[in-house]
Tab-separated table of C-alpha atoms in Angstrom:
chain	number	residue	atom	x	y	z
A	18	MET	CA	-1.484	8.455	17.524
A	19	VAL	CA	-1.220	12.251	17.055
A	20	GLN	CA	-4.741	13.722	16.795
A	21	GLY	CA	-5.966	14.380	12.993
A	22	ILE	CA	-3.567	11.637	11.633
A	23	LYS	CA	-6.130	8.973	11.334
A	24	ASP	CA	-8.643	11.500	9.373
A	25	ASN	CA	-5.858	12.473	6.993
A	26	CYS	CA	-4.546	9.136	6.075
A	27	LYS	CA	-5.999	6.681	3.783
A	28	LEU	CA	-4.626	2.981	3.366
A	29	TYR	CA	-5.938	1.342	0.136
A	30	PRO	CA	-6.773	-0.948	-1.431
A	31	ASN	CA	-8.158	-3.040	1.353
A	32	PRO	CA	-7.757	-6.054	0.950
A	33	ALA	CA	-4.588	-5.787	-0.850
A	34	THR	CA	-2.257	-8.522	-2.754
A	35	ASN	CA	1.206	-7.523	-3.586
A	36	GLN	CA	1.003	-3.743	-2.482
A	37	CYS	CA	-0.829	-1.059	-0.953
A	38	ASN	CA	-0.703	2.599	-0.851
A	39	LEU	CA	-0.652	5.066	1.977
A	40	HIS	CA	-1.679	8.591	1.199
A	41	CYS	CA	-1.418	11.317	4.091
A	42	ASP	CA	-2.175	14.732	3.820
A	43	VAL	CA	-0.115	15.504	7.107
A	44	PRO	CA	3.393	17.137	5.841
A	45	PHE	CA	5.046	16.528	9.283
A	46	LEU	CA	4.920	12.739	8.669
A	47	SER	CA	7.638	12.838	5.933
A	48	GLY	CA	10.751	11.200	7.447
A	49	SER	CA	8.538	8.862	9.691
A	50	LYS	CA	8.011	5.128	9.575
A	51	ALA	CA	4.951	2.857	8.926
A	52	GLU	CA	4.999	-0.594	10.378
A	53	ILE	CA	3.091	-3.689	9.776
A	54	TYR	CA	2.481	-6.077	12.762
A	55	ASP	CA	0.528	-9.540	12.495
A	56	LEU	CA	-2.008	-10.340	15.153
A	57	ASN	CA	0.390	-11.610	17.683
A	58	GLY	CA	2.022	-8.150	17.873
A	59	ARG	CA	5.183	-9.008	15.965
A	60	LYS	CA	6.637	-6.401	13.398
A	61	LEU	CA	6.737	-7.825	10.110
A	62	VAL	CA	8.235	-4.774	8.080
A	63	THR	CA	8.927	-1.136	8.262
A	64	TYR	CA	8.586	1.297	5.650
A	65	SER	CA	10.160	4.982	5.492
A	66	ILE	CA	7.427	7.608	4.698
A	67	LEU	CA	8.928	9.557	2.185
A	68	GLY	CA	6.245	12.267	1.282
A	69	THR	CA	2.306	12.371	0.508
A	70	ASP	CA	1.971	9.356	-1.495
A	71	ASN	CA	3.989	5.801	-0.511
A	72	GLU	CA	3.503	2.413	-1.909
A	73	LEU	CA	4.081	-0.230	0.399
A	74	SER	CA	5.251	-3.541	-0.773
A	75	LEU	CA	3.561	-6.781	0.603
A	76	LYS	CA	5.485	-9.333	-1.053
A	77	GLY	CA	6.773	-11.965	0.981
A	78	LEU	CA	3.697	-11.401	3.453
A	79	ALA	CA	1.576	-14.421	3.925
A	80	ASN	CA	-2.034	-13.980	3.167
A	81	GLY	CA	-3.916	-12.787	6.418
A	82	VAL	CA	-4.977	-9.750	8.677
A	83	TYR	CA	-2.377	-7.262	9.679
């Protein structure tokens, strides 16, 4: 992870049901990808980061820890 990203990004709410929000105050992340993996390391879904505030749909994912 690029230094500073962890401190400038927030994923909420946690826990979440149908969607969560990713807020990043790191301008160069626009155009990047966010990915959700299960505990076995399998990639389940990829999202495009389109700016500072992004809604990530969790519909279709089983309840669990990711």
